[in-house]
Amino acid sequence: MPQPEHQPQHLDGTLLMRDEPRYEQARLDAVWNARKPDRYPDAILLAGSDDDVVAGVRWARDNGLKVTVRSGGHSFVGNGVRDGGLLIDLSPLRDTRIDPAARRVWVRPAVTGPEIDRLAAAHGLYFPTGHAPTVAIGGFILGGGYGWNSRTFGPACLSIRAIDVVLPSGQLVHADDENHPDLMWAARGCGPGFFGVVTRLELELYPRHRRILRTTQTYPMELHDDVVSFLCDLLPATPAAVEMSVKAGYTPATGQQAVSMTCTAFCTDETGYDLLAPLETAPFRGQAIRASVNTETSMTELYALADALTPKGLRWSLDGIWCDPPARQVLAAAAPLVSAMPQDSSFLFWMLWGHYPERDNACWSVQAPIYLSPNGGWVDPSEDLAHERWVHGSLADIQHLSRGLQFSDNNLADRPDDGLSPANAARLETIRAVYDPDGLMRGYMTPEESTTALARSATRR
Ligand SMILES: Cc1cc2nc3c(=O)[nH]c(=O)nc-3n(C[C@H](O)[C@H](O)[C@H](O)COP(=O)(O)OP(=O)(O)OC[C@H]3O[C@@H](n4cnc5c(N)ncnc54)[C@H](O)[C@@H]3O)c2cc1C
């Protein structure tokens, strides 16, 4: 570990070495999840400026340390917290700027969705931010970014117009589609394997919806397969402005396990109350335990609902696979995920995505109509293994159905899967070799680095 006399001088922020009192709190704070990784960086830099990031990268390079990054700390596996090296924590940087006429916003990576939404809403504009209000834009957007109304505007990464990046060389560069287009290409979807420190993002904004409507129908768990199949059948004819998902698990409102389908419609002047009408044609509609139909809502309410689904303070384990229809085949294979679901805050989540056109200027390249994601949420550390088995082991058992993963929910160390198409994964490594020939930036996490109970157990099933 480098000696204090060799530490960078004149920082705007703070560098915490491992033996300093505030180090451990900074390490814990770097991970939103209550299930903290058992990994220890040599040092944590709470960056106070772009210059700090440059100084940190150069210091790490000069001292033979690898570099990792934390923006909002929402990586479920604590991807930024690795053994050894320097963790550059960007959370102190929060400034934003908007140009409504140009429909652009400039944000630091640790800025959250509601902060961006407030800026945009003041000018009748919109950006597809993450569902939960605490999710920062940095890791969210690099990993694709499936936000509110993303079926209309695409995964958020496609709306990055430019980035400022500190390269492994220690140089701060501005990248857009003309300057460093290969960096831009990688930033649009390569997830937690990016080979630079993004310090600022320029994002495109869109005309804002006129109103948001929402229908939720809750049914007994026995109807799980019917509910999922029904929405899968509706999906091809459903306008992109309608976001459809299913949550199966314990439902506080009913005090029992239940399955809820929720559809959110982002209406313009031309589209309105009819968008959610097809939901009322469900053949099992009469068996609903609860329903709220076409209720007008707001982004504030939507963020609050998402927050309640995955509250802070629990131990969370997530994973997910993209799947192709037919739904019945996926459901048959996924049956153990339903029958073995832990009876706590854990739930099974289905997102009906459809398809969004891929672009040559983005490495984002893995999608399928259906996304299946077990969300394990619990309190007692002694239950880690059971939950991690339910989440990762169950998906490993149906790996043959996977068309790849979402980097947002990834746990590459406990269930390796494809986050990019083979061609884009190969191109990414070619670009990485140019920008980071010495491997300064820690890339994707490997199974050897996992500290989960699953990784420590004899088998990963
Ligand atoms: C409660 C909750 C709700 C969520 N909801 C959604 C959702 O609706 N849609 C969705 O798509 N995802 C969602 N996610 C997943 C989320 O997008 C990812 O966990 C994402 O990584 C979070 O970004 P972050 O900056 O907070 O993560 P961090 O943990 O700070 O970063 C994760 C990794 O991303 C990379 N990274 C982050 N910032 C930078 C940077 N500035 N420069 C270079 N690399 C960087 C690094 O490899 C870093 O280790 C949710 C997560 C949680 C915990």
PDB file of N, CA and C in Angstrom, residues 181-220:
ATOM      1  N   PRO A 181     -15.512   8.547 -30.653  1.00  0.00           N
ATOM      2  CA  PRO A 181     -16.784   7.833 -30.829  1.00  0.00           C
ATOM      3  C   PRO A 181     -16.767   6.416 -30.245  1.00  0.00           C
ATOM      4  N   ASP A 182     -15.579   5.824 -30.185  1.00  0.00           N
ATOM      5  CA  ASP A 182     -15.507   4.465 -29.623  1.00  0.00           C
ATOM      6  C   ASP A 182     -15.756   4.468 -28.110  1.00  0.00           C
ATOM      7  N   LEU A 183     -15.344   5.559 -27.442  1.00  0.00           N
ATOM      8  CA  LEU A 183     -15.655   5.690 -26.008  1.00  0.00           C
ATOM      9  C   LEU A 183     -17.160   5.845 -25.814  1.00  0.00           C
ATOM     10  N   MET A 184     -17.764   6.678 -26.673  1.00  0.00           N
ATOM     11  CA  MET A 184     -19.219   6.890 -26.600  1.00  0.00           C
ATOM     12  C   MET A 184     -19.957   5.580 -26.832  1.00  0.00           C
ATOM     13  N   TRP A 185     -19.499   4.857 -27.830  1.00  0.00           N
ATOM     14  CA  TRP A 185     -20.122   3.562 -28.159  1.00  0.00           C
ATOM     15  C   TRP A 185     -20.094   2.649 -26.925  1.00  0.00           C
ATOM     16  N   ALA A 186     -18.941   2.590 -26.253  1.00  0.00           N
ATOM     17  CA  ALA A 186     -18.811   1.710 -25.088  1.00  0.00           C
ATOM     18  C   ALA A 186     -19.690   2.199 -23.931  1.00  0.00           C
ATOM     19  N   ALA A 187     -19.722   3.520 -23.739  1.00  0.00           N
ATOM     20  CA  ALA A 187     -20.498   4.062 -22.607  1.00  0.00           C
ATOM     21  C   ALA A 187     -21.982   3.776 -22.756  1.00  0.00           C
ATOM     22  N   ARG A 188     -22.431   3.623 -23.991  1.00  0.00           N
ATOM     23  CA  ARG A 188     -23.849   3.348 -24.210  1.00  0.00           C
ATOM     24  C   ARG A 188     -24.120   1.849 -24.041  1.00  0.00           C
ATOM     25  N   GLY A 189     -23.941   1.357 -22.819  1.00  0.00           N
ATOM     26  CA  GLY A 189     -24.432   0.009 -22.529  1.00  0.00           C
ATOM     27  C   GLY A 189     -23.437  -1.011 -22.053  1.00  0.00           C
ATOM     28  N   CYS A 190     -22.143  -0.628 -21.852  1.00  0.00           N
ATOM     29  CA  CYS A 190     -21.188  -1.688 -21.463  1.00  0.00           C
ATOM     30  C   CYS A 190     -21.259  -2.006 -19.978  1.00  0.00           C
ATOM     31  N   GLY A 191     -22.019  -1.237 -19.211  1.00  0.00           N
ATOM     32  CA  GLY A 191     -22.246  -1.596 -17.810  1.00  0.00           C
ATOM     33  C   GLY A 191     -21.012  -1.453 -16.952  1.00  0.00           C
ATOM     34  N   PRO A 192     -20.904  -2.339 -15.933  1.00  0.00           N
ATOM     35  CA  PRO A 192     -19.818  -2.180 -14.952  1.00  0.00           C
ATOM     36  C   PRO A 192     -18.475  -2.675 -15.483  1.00  0.00           C
ATOM     37  N   GLY A 193     -18.238  -2.454 -16.767  1.00  0.00           N
ATOM     38  CA  GLY A 193     -16.961  -2.855 -17.352  1.00  0.00           C
ATOM     39  C   GLY A 193     -16.345  -1.702 -18.108  1.00  0.00           C
ATOM     40  N   PHE A 194     -16.805  -0.477 -17.791  1.00  0.00           N
ATOM     41  CA  PHE A 194     -16.289   0.678 -18.523  1.00  0.00           C
ATOM     42  C   PHE A 194     -14.856   0.961 -18.077  1.00  0.00           C
ATOM     43  N   PHE A 195     -14.021   1.446 -19.022  1.00  0.00           N
ATOM     44  CA  PHE A 195     -12.575   1.588 -18.758  1.00  0.00           C
ATOM     45  C   PHE A 195     -12.150   3.049 -18.631  1.00  0.00           C
ATOM     46  N   GLY A 196     -12.939   3.836 -17.935  1.00  0.00           N
ATOM     47  CA  GLY A 196     -12.599   5.224 -17.638  1.00  0.00           C
ATOM     48  C   GLY A 196     -13.518   5.671 -16.515  1.00  0.00           C
ATOM     49  N   VAL A 197     -13.288   6.868 -16.013  1.00  0.00           N
ATOM     50  CA  VAL A 197     -14.171   7.404 -14.971  1.00  0.00           C
ATOM     51  C   VAL A 197     -15.004   8.522 -15.600  1.00  0.00           C
ATOM     52  N   VAL A 198     -16.284   8.277 -15.762  1.00  0.00           N
ATOM     53  CA  VAL A 198     -17.172   9.296 -16.331  1.00  0.00           C
ATOM     54  C   VAL A 198     -17.449  10.329 -15.240  1.00  0.00           C
ATOM     55  N   THR A 199     -17.156  11.591 -15.525  1.00  0.00           N
ATOM     56  CA  THR A 199     -17.364  12.616 -14.495  1.00  0.00           C
ATOM     57  C   THR A 199     -18.566  13.499 -14.799  1.00  0.00           C
ATOM     58  N   ARG A 200     -19.044  13.460 -16.037  1.00  0.00           N
ATOM     59  CA  ARG A 200     -20.219  14.270 -16.378  1.00  0.00           C
ATOM     60  C   ARG A 200     -20.894  13.651 -17.602  1.00  0.00           C
ATOM     61  N   LEU A 201     -22.237  13.761 -17.628  1.00  0.00           N
ATOM     62  CA  LEU A 201     -23.005  13.231 -18.772  1.00  0.00           C
ATOM     63  C   LEU A 201     -23.863  14.336 -19.355  1.00  0.00           C
ATOM     64  N   GLU A 202     -23.911  14.384 -20.685  1.00  0.00           N
ATOM     65  CA  GLU A 202     -24.861  15.263 -21.369  1.00  0.00           C
ATOM     66  C   GLU A 202     -25.969  14.380 -21.934  1.00  0.00           C
ATOM     67  N   LEU A 203     -27.203  14.671 -21.524  1.00  0.00           N
ATOM     68  CA  LEU A 203     -28.331  13.805 -21.882  1.00  0.00           C
ATOM     69  C   LEU A 203     -29.360  14.549 -22.723  1.00  0.00           C
ATOM     70  N   GLU A 204     -29.964  13.828 -23.644  1.00  0.00           N
ATOM     71  CA  GLU A 204     -31.042  14.403 -24.455  1.00  0.00           C
ATOM     72  C   GLU A 204     -32.353  14.325 -23.672  1.00  0.00           C
ATOM     73  N   LEU A 205     -33.134  15.388 -23.728  1.00  0.00           N
ATOM     74  CA  LEU A 205     -34.449  15.403 -23.074  1.00  0.00           C
ATOM     75  C   LEU A 205     -35.549  15.321 -24.125  1.00  0.00           C
ATOM     76  N   TYR A 206     -36.714  14.906 -23.692  1.00  0.00           N
ATOM     77  CA  TYR A 206     -37.831  14.666 -24.618  1.00  0.00           C
ATOM     78  C   TYR A 206     -39.071  15.422 -24.149  1.00  0.00           C
ATOM     79  N   PRO A 207     -40.019  15.644 -25.076  1.00  0.00           N
ATOM     80  CA  PRO A 207     -41.275  16.268 -24.642  1.00  0.00           C
ATOM     81  C   PRO A 207     -41.921  15.426 -23.541  1.00  0.00           C
ATOM     82  N   ARG A 208     -42.463  16.096 -22.538  1.00  0.00           N
ATOM     83  CA  ARG A 208     -43.015  15.380 -21.388  1.00  0.00           C
ATOM     84  C   ARG A 208     -44.426  14.880 -21.698  1.00  0.00           C
ATOM     85  N   HIS A 209     -44.778  13.759 -21.085  1.00  0.00           N
ATOM     86  CA  HIS A 209     -46.140  13.231 -21.185  1.00  0.00           C
ATOM     87  C   HIS A 209     -47.136  14.272 -20.672  1.00  0.00           C
ATOM     88  N   ARG A 210     -48.378  14.137 -21.079  1.00  0.00           N
ATOM     89  CA  ARG A 210     -49.434  15.036 -20.606  1.00  0.00           C
ATOM     90  C   ARG A 210     -49.935  14.578 -19.236  1.00  0.00           C
ATOM     91  N   ARG A 211     -50.134  13.269 -19.103  1.00  0.00           N
ATOM     92  CA  ARG A 211     -50.561  12.704 -17.826  1.00  0.00           C
ATOM     93  C   ARG A 211     -50.097  11.246 -17.761  1.00  0.00           C
ATOM     94  N   ILE A 212     -50.107  10.712 -16.532  1.00  0.00           N
ATOM     95  CA  ILE A 212     -49.734   9.297 -16.361  1.00  0.00           C
ATOM     96  C   ILE A 212     -50.928   8.574 -15.742  1.00  0.00           C
ATOM     97  N   LEU A 213     -51.305   7.463 -16.342  1.00  0.00           N
ATOM     98  CA  LEU A 213     -52.401   6.644 -15.815  1.00  0.00           C
ATOM     99  C   LEU A 213     -51.854   5.280 -15.420  1.00  0.00           C
ATOM    100  N   ARG A 214     -52.529   4.688 -14.451  1.00  0.00           N
ATOM    101  CA  ARG A 214     -51.980   3.420 -13.938  1.00  0.00           C
ATOM    102  C   ARG A 214     -53.113   2.486 -13.549  1.00  0.00           C
ATOM    103  N   THR A 215     -52.976   1.232 -13.964  1.00  0.00           N
ATOM    104  CA  THR A 215     -53.917   0.193 -13.527  1.00  0.00           C
ATOM    105  C   THR A 215     -53.131  -0.914 -12.828  1.00  0.00           C
ATOM    106  N   THR A 216     -53.594  -1.296 -11.658  1.00  0.00           N
ATOM    107  CA  THR A 216     -53.011  -2.448 -10.963  1.00  0.00           C
ATOM    108  C   THR A 216     -54.125  -3.425 -10.631  1.00  0.00           C
ATOM    109  N   GLN A 217     -53.949  -4.674 -10.992  1.00  0.00           N
ATOM    110  CA  GLN A 217     -54.906  -5.734 -10.625  1.00  0.00           C
ATOM    111  C   GLN A 217     -54.144  -6.793  -9.833  1.00  0.00           C
ATOM    112  N   THR A 218     -54.672  -7.155  -8.697  1.00  0.00           N
ATOM    113  CA  THR A 218     -54.009  -8.154  -7.838  1.00  0.00           C
ATOM    114  C   THR A 218     -54.862  -9.416  -7.748  1.00  0.00           C
ATOM    115  N   TYR A 219     -54.208 -10.566  -7.930  1.00  0.00           N
ATOM    116  CA  TYR A 219     -54.915 -11.857  -7.974  1.00  0.00           C
ATOM    117  C   TYR A 219     -54.291 -12.861  -7.014  1.00  0.00           C
ATOM    118  N   PRO A 220     -55.020 -13.931  -6.696  1.00  0.00           N
ATOM    119  CA  PRO A 220     -54.408 -15.015  -5.910  1.00  0.00           C
ATOM    120  C   PRO A 220     -53.221 -15.600  -6.673  1.00  0.00           C
TER     121      PRO A 220
END
